[in-house]
Coordinates of C-alpha atoms and ligand atoms in Angstrom, one line a residue:
M1 CA 3.5 -31.1 -1.8
A2 CA 4.8 -28.3 -3.9
I3 CA 3.1 -27.6 -7.4
H4 CA 5.0 -26.3 -9.8
E5 CA 3.0 -24.4 -12.4
R6 CA 4.6 -24.5 -15.7
S7 CA 5.0 -20.8 -16.0
L8 CA 7.2 -20.9 -12.8
V9 CA 9.9 -23.5 -14.5
E10 CA 12.7 -21.5 -16.4
P11 CA 12.0 -22.3 -20.3
E12 CA 15.4 -23.2 -20.5
R13 CA 14.7 -26.1 -18.5
I14 CA 11.8 -27.6 -20.4
L15 CA 12.5 -29.8 -23.2
R16 CA 10.2 -31.0 -25.4
K17 CA 10.4 -32.1 -29.0
E18 CA 8.5 -30.8 -32.0
R19 CA 7.6 -34.4 -32.9
L20 CA 8.8 -37.5 -31.1
V21 CA 8.1 -41.3 -31.9
I22 CA 9.5 -44.2 -29.9
D23 CA 9.3 -47.8 -30.8
G24 CA 7.2 -47.0 -33.6
V25 CA 4.7 -45.2 -31.4
D26 CA 4.1 -41.6 -31.9
V27 CA 4.2 -40.0 -28.3
S28 CA 4.4 -36.1 -29.4
G29 CA 2.2 -33.4 -27.6
D30 CA 2.5 -33.7 -23.8
W31 CA 3.8 -36.9 -23.4
N32 CA 7.0 -35.8 -24.8
L33 CA 7.5 -32.9 -22.3
I34 CA 10.7 -33.3 -19.4
I35 CA 11.7 -30.7 -17.5
L36 CA 15.2 -30.7 -16.0
P37 CA 16.0 -31.4 -12.5
R38 CA 17.8 -28.1 -10.5
V39 CA 20.1 -27.8 -7.6
I40 CA 20.0 -25.7 -5.3
N41 CA 22.7 -24.3 -2.9
N42 CA 21.9 -20.8 -1.9
Y43 CA 18.9 -20.5 0.7
D44 CA 18.6 -19.4 4.0
L45 CA 16.0 -21.4 6.4
D46 CA 16.4 -18.5 8.9
F47 CA 14.3 -16.6 6.7
A48 CA 11.2 -18.4 7.5
K49 CA 11.7 -18.0 11.1
E50 CA 11.8 -14.2 11.1
I51 CA 8.2 -14.4 9.3
I52 CA 6.7 -16.4 11.9
N53 CA 8.0 -14.2 14.6
S54 CA 6.7 -11.4 13.0
P55 CA 3.3 -10.4 14.2
D56 CA 1.5 -10.8 10.8
G57 CA 3.5 -13.8 9.4
K58 CA 2.2 -16.5 12.2
T59 CA 0.2 -18.6 9.9
I60 CA 2.8 -19.1 7.1
N61 CA 4.0 -22.7 8.4
Q62 CA -0.3 -24.0 8.3
C63 CA -0.1 -23.2 4.2
Y64 CA 0.3 -26.7 2.6
Q65 CA 0.2 -25.7 -0.9
C66 CA -3.2 -26.7 -2.3
S67 CA -3.0 -22.9 -4.0
Y68 CA -6.8 -22.2 -3.6
C69 CA -5.0 -18.4 -2.7
T70 CA -3.8 -18.4 -6.1
A71 CA -6.5 -19.6 -7.9
S72 CA -8.4 -16.9 -6.5
C73 CA -6.1 -13.9 -6.5
P74 CA -7.1 -11.3 -9.4
V75 CA -3.9 -10.3 -9.5
H76 CA -2.7 -13.6 -10.8
N77 CA -5.7 -14.2 -13.0
Y78 CA -6.4 -10.2 -14.7
W79 CA -2.7 -8.9 -14.4
D80 CA 0.3 -11.1 -13.9
E81 CA 0.9 -14.6 -13.8
R82 CA 3.8 -13.6 -12.1
Y83 CA 2.3 -12.9 -9.2
N84 CA 1.5 -16.3 -7.4
P85 CA 0.6 -15.9 -3.7
R86 CA 1.0 -19.7 -3.1
H87 CA 4.9 -19.9 -4.8
F88 CA 5.9 -16.7 -2.5
I89 CA 5.0 -18.6 0.5
Y90 CA 6.8 -21.5 -1.1
L91 CA 9.8 -20.0 -1.4
A92 CA 9.8 -17.9 1.5
R93 CA 9.5 -21.4 3.5
L94 CA 12.4 -22.7 1.6
G95 CA 14.5 -19.6 2.3
L96 CA 14.9 -18.9 -1.6
I97 CA 15.6 -15.6 -1.4
D98 CA 17.1 -14.8 -4.7
E99 CA 14.1 -16.4 -6.0
L100 CA 11.6 -14.0 -4.1
Q101 CA 13.9 -10.9 -5.7
K102 CA 13.5 -12.2 -8.9
R103 CA 9.8 -11.3 -8.8
A104 CA 10.3 -7.8 -6.9
D105 CA 8.5 -5.8 -9.5
V106 CA 5.5 -8.2 -9.0
M107 CA 5.2 -8.8 -5.7
W108 CA 3.6 -5.1 -4.4
R109 CA 0.9 -5.9 -7.0
C110 CA -1.4 -7.0 -4.0
V111 CA -4.8 -5.2 -4.2
S112 CA -6.0 -6.4 -0.2
C113 CA -9.1 -7.8 -1.7
H114 CA -8.6 -10.4 1.0
K115 CA -10.4 -13.3 -1.2
C116 CA -7.0 -15.7 -0.7
T117 CA -7.6 -15.6 2.6
H118 CA -11.2 -16.2 2.6
R119 CA -10.5 -19.5 0.7
C120 CA -7.6 -20.9 2.0
P121 CA -8.4 -24.1 3.9
K122 CA -5.6 -23.5 6.2
G123 CA -6.7 -21.1 7.9
V124 CA -3.5 -19.1 6.6
L125 CA -3.7 -15.0 6.8
V126 CA -2.2 -15.1 3.2
E127 CA -2.5 -11.6 2.4
E128 CA -0.7 -10.6 6.1
V129 CA 2.1 -13.1 5.2
L130 CA 2.6 -11.8 2.0
K131 CA 3.2 -8.5 3.8
A132 CA 5.4 -9.7 6.4
I133 CA 7.5 -11.6 3.8
L134 CA 7.7 -8.1 1.7
R135 CA 8.5 -6.3 5.2
T136 CA 11.2 -8.6 6.1
M137 CA 12.7 -8.1 2.8
A138 CA 12.7 -4.8 2.8
K139 CA 14.0 -4.2 6.1
K140 CA 16.9 -6.3 5.0
G141 CA 17.6 -4.3 1.9
L142 CA 16.7 -7.6 -0.3
I143 CA 14.2 -5.4 -2.0
D144 CA 13.2 -1.4 -2.8
E145 CA 10.7 -0.3 -0.2
Y146 CA 6.7 -0.3 -1.1
P147 CA 6.3 1.8 -4.2
S148 CA 3.2 3.3 -2.7
K149 CA 5.4 4.6 -0.2
K150 CA 7.2 6.8 -2.7
F151 CA 4.4 8.4 -3.7
D152 CA 2.9 8.7 -0.3
K153 CA 6.2 10.9 0.6
F154 CA 5.2 13.0 -2.9
F155 CA 1.7 13.7 -1.5
T156 CA 2.8 14.3 2.2
E157 CA 5.3 17.0 0.9
S158 CA 2.8 18.7 -1.6
V159 CA 0.2 19.0 1.5
L160 CA 2.5 20.2 3.6
E161 CA 3.2 22.6 0.6
Y162 CA 0.3 24.6 0.0
G163 CA -1.9 23.2 3.2
R164 CA -4.3 21.6 0.6
I165 CA -3.8 19.0 -2.4
E166 CA -2.8 20.8 -5.3
D167 CA -4.1 18.5 -8.4
G168 CA -2.2 19.3 -10.9
E169 CA 1.1 20.0 -9.3
L170 CA 0.6 16.7 -7.5
L171 CA -0.1 14.7 -10.7
F172 CA 2.3 16.4 -13.3
G173 CA 4.7 16.3 -10.6
W174 CA 4.3 12.7 -9.8
I175 CA 4.7 12.2 -13.9
E176 CA 7.8 14.3 -13.8
K177 CA 9.3 11.8 -10.8
Q178 CA 8.4 8.9 -13.1
G179 CA 10.7 10.2 -16.0
Y180 CA 8.3 12.1 -18.4
K181 CA 9.2 15.9 -19.7
V182 CA 7.1 17.9 -17.8
F183 CA 6.5 22.0 -19.4
K184 CA 6.9 24.9 -16.1
D185 CA 6.0 28.1 -16.1
P186 CA 9.1 30.4 -16.2
I187 CA 8.6 32.1 -13.3
L188 CA 7.1 29.7 -10.6
K189 CA 8.4 26.5 -12.2
K190 CA 5.3 25.0 -11.9
P191 CA 4.1 22.0 -13.8
I192 CA 1.3 23.1 -16.2
P193 CA -1.1 20.2 -16.9
F194 CA -1.0 18.3 -20.4
I195 CA 1.9 20.6 -21.8
G196 CA 5.0 18.4 -22.8
E197 CA 5.1 14.4 -22.8
T198 CA 1.5 13.2 -20.9
P199 CA 1.0 9.1 -20.6
E200 CA -1.5 8.1 -23.0
W201 CA -3.3 6.3 -20.6
L202 CA -3.8 9.8 -18.5
K203 CA -5.0 11.6 -21.6
Q204 CA -7.8 9.6 -21.7
L205 CA -9.0 9.1 -18.3
T206 CA -9.1 13.1 -18.0
M207 CA -10.4 13.3 -21.0
K208 CA -13.3 11.4 -20.5
P209 CA -14.6 13.2 -16.8
I210 CA -13.6 16.6 -18.8
K211 CA -15.9 16.0 -21.2
S212 CA -18.7 15.8 -19.2
M213 CA -17.7 18.6 -16.8
N214 CA -19.6 21.6 -16.0
I215 CA -17.7 24.8 -18.0
S216 CA -17.5 26.8 -14.5
F217 CA -15.9 24.2 -12.4
L218 CA -13.3 23.5 -15.4
V219 CA -12.7 27.1 -15.5
L220 CA -12.6 26.9 -11.7
N221 CA -9.9 23.8 -11.8
A222 CA -8.0 25.2 -14.7
K223 CA -7.3 28.2 -12.7
H224 CA -6.0 26.6 -9.5
M225 CA -3.7 24.7 -11.5
L226 CA -2.0 27.6 -12.7
F227 CA -2.4 29.8 -10.2
H228 CA -2.2 27.8 -7.2
P229 CA -3.9 28.9 -4.2
R230 CA -2.9 28.4 -1.1
T231 CA -4.8 28.0 2.6
K232 CA -4.2 31.2 4.8
N233 CA -1.6 31.3 7.1
W234 CA 0.0 28.0 5.8
N235 CA 3.4 28.9 6.4
R236 CA 3.6 29.2 10.4
F237 CA 1.1 26.0 10.7
K238 CA 3.3 24.4 8.2
Q239 CA 6.5 24.6 10.3
V240 CA 4.7 23.5 13.1
L241 CA 3.5 20.2 11.6
R242 CA 6.5 19.6 10.0
K243 CA 7.9 19.2 13.3
V244 CA 5.5 17.3 15.2
M245 CA 5.8 15.1 12.3
Q246 CA 9.7 14.7 12.6
E247 CA 9.4 14.3 16.3
E248 CA 6.6 11.5 15.6
G249 CA 8.7 9.8 13.0
A250 CA 6.6 10.3 10.3
L251 CA 8.5 12.5 8.3
H252 CA 12.5 12.4 7.5
Ligands
SF4_1 S1 -5.1 -21.3 -0.2 FE1 -3.9 -21.5 2.2 S2 -2.8 -23.3 2.0 FE2 -3.9 -23.5 0.1 S3 -1.8 -22.8 -0.8 FE3 -2.6 -20.7 -0.4 S4 -1.7 -20.4 1.6 FE4 -1.5 -22.2 1.0
SF4_2 S1 -5.3 -10.1 -1.2 FE1 -3.8 -10.2 -2.6 S2 -2.9 -12.2 -2.6 FE2 -5.0 -11.7 -1.9 S3 -6.3 -12.7 -3.3 FE3 -6.5 -10.1 -3.1 S4 -5.0 -9.6 -4.5 FE4 -4.7 -12.1 -4.7

């Protein structure tokens, strides 16, 4: 039987009077809470079949909705209660794609801790099933691709460009991609760290280690951020690497 956590019910379907007296008996409080029923016409049962047929989605039908997975999930408990593994499995099995789409912004938040899988009494490989749901939806164009993939692409391009991880460019280039204004030097047009808009969380995150850094290490890092040293003969190697990655389908 499905469990309907209160947080999953749309607020407009919950009726509750401030004060309710019936036959002289005050039934105010939880006793007067009514959840209006809803009618669902739009579902796709073939969606669950696709999940079951995918290598990591095979255990989806073993779920009996006990909610142990959700009760153990740190993302649900400490970040956002809309992230609810049990509920995602429930929606996928009923083929309620539009309901899954409404939660697309939180569905990628799994931190792969596998607590859910360890605690599932029915042997559902919960994390794998969730990934299968997401992959199937992304493949059908129903949700955006995995957000970290965008960073992966950006990271790969940066390494291909310099032959090394260029911390400053990587970090501030990515911040620029997120819509922040980043100041660039007028000649090479490379981002100059901490000039322009820097998100508050990043300032705090970087200031702590910087304060305890050895001064010569700090100067070396600042120099590398500004002058971007390159790996020797990287250009030739880059061309070969790019070609191989394209042939292997690892680069588009
Ligand atoms: S713990 Fe397992 S059986 Fe229980 S709701 Fe989660 S996936 Fe389903
Ligand atoms: S693996 Fe993902 S879904 Fe499972 S408990 Fe951890 S964060 Fe939650």
